[in-house]
Coordinates of C-alpha atoms in Angstrom, one line a residue:
X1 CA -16.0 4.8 -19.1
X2 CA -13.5 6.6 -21.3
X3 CA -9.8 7.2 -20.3
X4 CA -9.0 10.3 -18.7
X5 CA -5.1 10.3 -18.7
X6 CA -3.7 11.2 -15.0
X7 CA -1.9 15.3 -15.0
X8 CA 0.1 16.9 -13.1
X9 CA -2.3 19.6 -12.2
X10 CA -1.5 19.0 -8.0
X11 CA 2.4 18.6 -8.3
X12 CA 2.2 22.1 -10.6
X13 CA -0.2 23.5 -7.7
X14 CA 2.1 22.7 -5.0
X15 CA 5.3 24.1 -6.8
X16 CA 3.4 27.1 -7.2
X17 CA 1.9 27.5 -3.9
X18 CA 4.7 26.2 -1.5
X19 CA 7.5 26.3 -3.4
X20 CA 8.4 22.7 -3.6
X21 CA 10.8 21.4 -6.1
X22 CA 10.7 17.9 -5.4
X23 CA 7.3 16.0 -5.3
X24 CA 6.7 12.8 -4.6
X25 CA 3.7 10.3 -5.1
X26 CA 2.5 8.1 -2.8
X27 CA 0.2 5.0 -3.1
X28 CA -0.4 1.6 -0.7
X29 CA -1.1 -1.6 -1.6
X30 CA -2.7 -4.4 0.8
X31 CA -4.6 -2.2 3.6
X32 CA -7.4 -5.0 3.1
X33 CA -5.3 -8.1 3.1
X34 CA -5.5 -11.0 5.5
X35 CA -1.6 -11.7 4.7
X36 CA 1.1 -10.1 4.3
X37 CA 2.5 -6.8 4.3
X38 CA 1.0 -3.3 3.9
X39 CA 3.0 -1.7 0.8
X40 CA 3.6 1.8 -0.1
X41 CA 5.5 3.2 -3.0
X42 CA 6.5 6.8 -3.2
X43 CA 7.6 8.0 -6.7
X44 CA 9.4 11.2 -8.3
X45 CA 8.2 11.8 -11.4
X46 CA 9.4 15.5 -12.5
X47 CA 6.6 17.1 -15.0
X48 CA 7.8 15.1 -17.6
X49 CA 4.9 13.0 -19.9
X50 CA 3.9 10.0 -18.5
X51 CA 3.7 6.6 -20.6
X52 CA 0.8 5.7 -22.4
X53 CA -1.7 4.3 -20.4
X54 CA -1.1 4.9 -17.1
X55 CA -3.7 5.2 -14.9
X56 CA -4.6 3.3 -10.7
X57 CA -3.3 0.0 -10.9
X58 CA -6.4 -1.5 -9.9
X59 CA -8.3 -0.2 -13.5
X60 CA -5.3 -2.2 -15.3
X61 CA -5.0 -5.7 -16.1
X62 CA -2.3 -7.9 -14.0
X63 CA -0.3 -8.2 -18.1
X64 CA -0.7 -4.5 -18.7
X65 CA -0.1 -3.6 -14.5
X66 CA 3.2 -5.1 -15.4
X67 CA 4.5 -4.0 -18.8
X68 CA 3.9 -0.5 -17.3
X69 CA 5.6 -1.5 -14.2
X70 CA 8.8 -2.1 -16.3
X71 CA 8.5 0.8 -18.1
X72 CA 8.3 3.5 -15.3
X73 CA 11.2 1.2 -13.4
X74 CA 13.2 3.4 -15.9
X75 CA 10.9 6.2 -16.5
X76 CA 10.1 7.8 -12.8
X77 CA 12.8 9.7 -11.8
X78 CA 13.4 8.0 -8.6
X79 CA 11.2 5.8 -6.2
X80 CA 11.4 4.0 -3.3
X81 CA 9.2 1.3 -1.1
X82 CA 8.4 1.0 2.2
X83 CA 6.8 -2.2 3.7
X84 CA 5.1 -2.8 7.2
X85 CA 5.0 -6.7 8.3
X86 CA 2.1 -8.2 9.2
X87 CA 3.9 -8.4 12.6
X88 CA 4.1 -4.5 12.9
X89 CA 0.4 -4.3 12.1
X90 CA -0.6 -6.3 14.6
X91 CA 1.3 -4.7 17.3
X92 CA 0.5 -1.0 16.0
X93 CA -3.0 -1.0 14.0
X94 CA -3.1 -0.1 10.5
X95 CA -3.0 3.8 10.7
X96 CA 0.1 3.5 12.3
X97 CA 1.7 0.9 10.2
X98 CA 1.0 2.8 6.8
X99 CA 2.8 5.4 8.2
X100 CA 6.0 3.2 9.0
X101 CA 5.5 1.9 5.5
X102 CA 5.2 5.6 4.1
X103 CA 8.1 6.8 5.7
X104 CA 10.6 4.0 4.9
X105 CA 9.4 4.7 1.2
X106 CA 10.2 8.1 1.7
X107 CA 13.6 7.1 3.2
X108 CA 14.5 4.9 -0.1
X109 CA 14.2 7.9 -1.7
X110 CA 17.2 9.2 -3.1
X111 CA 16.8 12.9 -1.9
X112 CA 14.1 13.9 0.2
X113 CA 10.6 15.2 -0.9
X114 CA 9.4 19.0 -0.6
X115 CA 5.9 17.8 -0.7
X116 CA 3.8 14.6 -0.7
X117 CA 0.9 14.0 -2.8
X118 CA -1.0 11.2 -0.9
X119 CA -3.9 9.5 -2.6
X120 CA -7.4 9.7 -0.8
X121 CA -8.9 12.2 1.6
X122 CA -6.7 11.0 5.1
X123 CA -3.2 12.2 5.8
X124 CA -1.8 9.3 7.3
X125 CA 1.3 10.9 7.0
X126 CA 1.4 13.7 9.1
X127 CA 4.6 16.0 10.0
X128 CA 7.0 16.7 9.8
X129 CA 6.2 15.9 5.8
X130 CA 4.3 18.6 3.6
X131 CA 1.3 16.9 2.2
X132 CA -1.8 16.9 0.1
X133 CA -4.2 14.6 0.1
X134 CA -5.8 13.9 -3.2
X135 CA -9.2 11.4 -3.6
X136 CA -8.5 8.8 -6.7
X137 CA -5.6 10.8 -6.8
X138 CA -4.1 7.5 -8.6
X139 CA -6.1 8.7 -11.2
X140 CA -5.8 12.1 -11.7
X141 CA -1.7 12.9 -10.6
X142 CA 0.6 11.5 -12.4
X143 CA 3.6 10.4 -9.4
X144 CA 0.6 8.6 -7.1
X145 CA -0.3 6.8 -10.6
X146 CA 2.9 5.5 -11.4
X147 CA 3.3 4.8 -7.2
X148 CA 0.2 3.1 -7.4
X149 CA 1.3 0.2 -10.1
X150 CA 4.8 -0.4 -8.6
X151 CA 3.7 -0.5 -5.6
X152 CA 0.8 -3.3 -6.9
X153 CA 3.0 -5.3 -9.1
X154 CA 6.1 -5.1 -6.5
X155 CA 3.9 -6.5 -3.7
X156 CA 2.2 -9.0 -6.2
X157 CA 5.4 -10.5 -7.0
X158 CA 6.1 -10.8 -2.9
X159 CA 3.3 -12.5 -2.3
X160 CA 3.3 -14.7 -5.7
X161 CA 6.8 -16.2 -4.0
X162 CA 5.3 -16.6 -0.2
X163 CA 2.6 -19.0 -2.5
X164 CA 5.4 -21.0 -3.5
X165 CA 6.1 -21.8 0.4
X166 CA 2.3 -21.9 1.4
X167 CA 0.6 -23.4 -1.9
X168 CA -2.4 -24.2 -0.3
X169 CA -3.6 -20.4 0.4
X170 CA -3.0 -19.7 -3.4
X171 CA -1.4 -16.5 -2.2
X172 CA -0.4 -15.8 -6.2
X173 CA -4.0 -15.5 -7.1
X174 CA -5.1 -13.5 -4.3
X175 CA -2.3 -11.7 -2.9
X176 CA -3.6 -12.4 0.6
X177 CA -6.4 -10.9 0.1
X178 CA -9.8 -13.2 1.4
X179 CA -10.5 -15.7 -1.6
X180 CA -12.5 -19.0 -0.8
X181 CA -9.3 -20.8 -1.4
X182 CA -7.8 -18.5 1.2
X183 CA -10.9 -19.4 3.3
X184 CA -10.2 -23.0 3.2
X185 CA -6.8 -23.7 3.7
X186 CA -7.2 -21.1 6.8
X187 CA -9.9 -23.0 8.1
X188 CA -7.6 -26.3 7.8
X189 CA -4.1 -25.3 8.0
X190 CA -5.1 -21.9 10.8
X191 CA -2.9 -18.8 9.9
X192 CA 0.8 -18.7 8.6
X193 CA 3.3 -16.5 10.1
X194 CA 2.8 -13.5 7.5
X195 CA -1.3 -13.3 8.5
X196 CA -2.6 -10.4 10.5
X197 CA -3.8 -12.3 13.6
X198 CA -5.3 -9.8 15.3
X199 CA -7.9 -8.8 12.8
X200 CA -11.6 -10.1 12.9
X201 CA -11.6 -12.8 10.5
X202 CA -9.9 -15.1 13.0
X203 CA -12.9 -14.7 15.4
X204 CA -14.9 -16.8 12.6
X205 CA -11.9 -19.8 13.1
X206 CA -13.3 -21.6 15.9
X207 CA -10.1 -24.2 16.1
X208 CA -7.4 -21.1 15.7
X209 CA -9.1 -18.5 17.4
X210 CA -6.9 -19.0 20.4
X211 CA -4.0 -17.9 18.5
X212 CA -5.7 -13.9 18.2
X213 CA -3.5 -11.3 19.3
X214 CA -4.8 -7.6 20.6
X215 CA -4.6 -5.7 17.7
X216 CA -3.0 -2.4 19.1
X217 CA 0.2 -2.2 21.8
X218 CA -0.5 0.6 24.5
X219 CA 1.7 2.7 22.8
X220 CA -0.3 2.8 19.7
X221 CA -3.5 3.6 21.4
X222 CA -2.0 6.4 23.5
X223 CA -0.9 7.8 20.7
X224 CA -4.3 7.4 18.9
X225 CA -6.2 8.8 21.9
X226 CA -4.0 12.2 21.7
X227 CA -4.7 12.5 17.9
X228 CA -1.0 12.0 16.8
X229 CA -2.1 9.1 14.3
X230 CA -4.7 10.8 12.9
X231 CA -8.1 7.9 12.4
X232 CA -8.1 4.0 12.0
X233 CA -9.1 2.4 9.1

């Protein structure tokens, strides 16, 4: 498939349309991890051209993910990250916890964003934050791009030094994410403190099931039930 270089088509569209100055990127990392945090990166980029290259983080190899990684370290005008603990998914489900993550990104921020572009079709964002959803829009806009491999290589490096302290679960190779070494060692060793224990794969650990947790705190699901955190993954 040939290279179509990301634009900044959206961020133009919503300076023309709403009258934002500043526009901000956004892009999460480990939704479908086992371990460890959910990560999301929000990144000001201005309108200015983009390094060679960049594209979503997961079309990139780990070498490339990070030469590009040091290069809009400098480049973006600004970013920030926002991380929500295993610990906070548990307790709040994953809609909810994306948006904690979101937000503190947001917060890092030097100044605040007019407008959000959020990549895929959900806002789970919400108010009081002007957004626009964009699907593979760490593809095609330039901000979620560069959000997209910060945000990948940042949490890659957190979970690369958690693997130092659990070298059994080979968390450098597979980020938390489920890997038949992952499989193992939780089948042996049962669940560290940074895994997601209330999530279905412990129902298939017959010696650590016990240690399961309800996935969502009554809080969370009243708020779910009055549609003020949008769906659940």
């Amino acid at each position: 498939m040939p290279y179509v270089p990301p634009t900044h088509s959206v961020e133009r569209s919503l300076r023309a349309t709403t009258g934002a100055k500043i526009v901000a990127g956004i892009d999460e990392v480990g939704r479908g991890a086992w371990a460890g945090p959910v990560s999301v990166c929000a990144a000001v980029t201005g309108l200015r051209r983009p390094p060679d290259g960049l594209t979503d983080s997961k079309l990139l190899t780990p070498k490339r993910r990070a030469e590009l990684c040091d290069v809009l370290g400098a480049w973006v005008t600004a970013y920030g990250l926002g991380h929500a603990s295993p610990e906070e998914i548990d307790a709040l489900g994953m809609t909810a916890a994306l948006r904690l993550a979101a937000v503190r990104a947001l917060e890092a921020l030097p100044v605040r964003p007019d407008a959000v572009i959020l990549d895929g079709k959900h806002d789970y964002l919400g108010t009081p934050w002007r957004v626009r959803t964009v699907i593979k829009g760490d593809q095609s806009c330039i901000a979620v791009s560069a959000a997209s491999v910060i945000a990948k290589v940042r949490r890659d490096a957190m979970m690369a030094e958690l693997g130092l302290e659990y070298a059994d679960f080979d968390f450098a190779a597979n980020a938390g994410y489920p890997s038949p070494t992952h499989r193992i060692a939780l089948e042996e060793y049962g669940p560290t403190p940074h895994h997601r224990v209330s999530w279905s794969y412990m129902d298939a650990l017959p010696r650590w099931r016990h240690l399961k947790k309800v996935r969502i705190t009554p809080e969370a699901a009243a708020l779910e039930a009055g549609g003020q955190l949008g769906f659940d993954f």
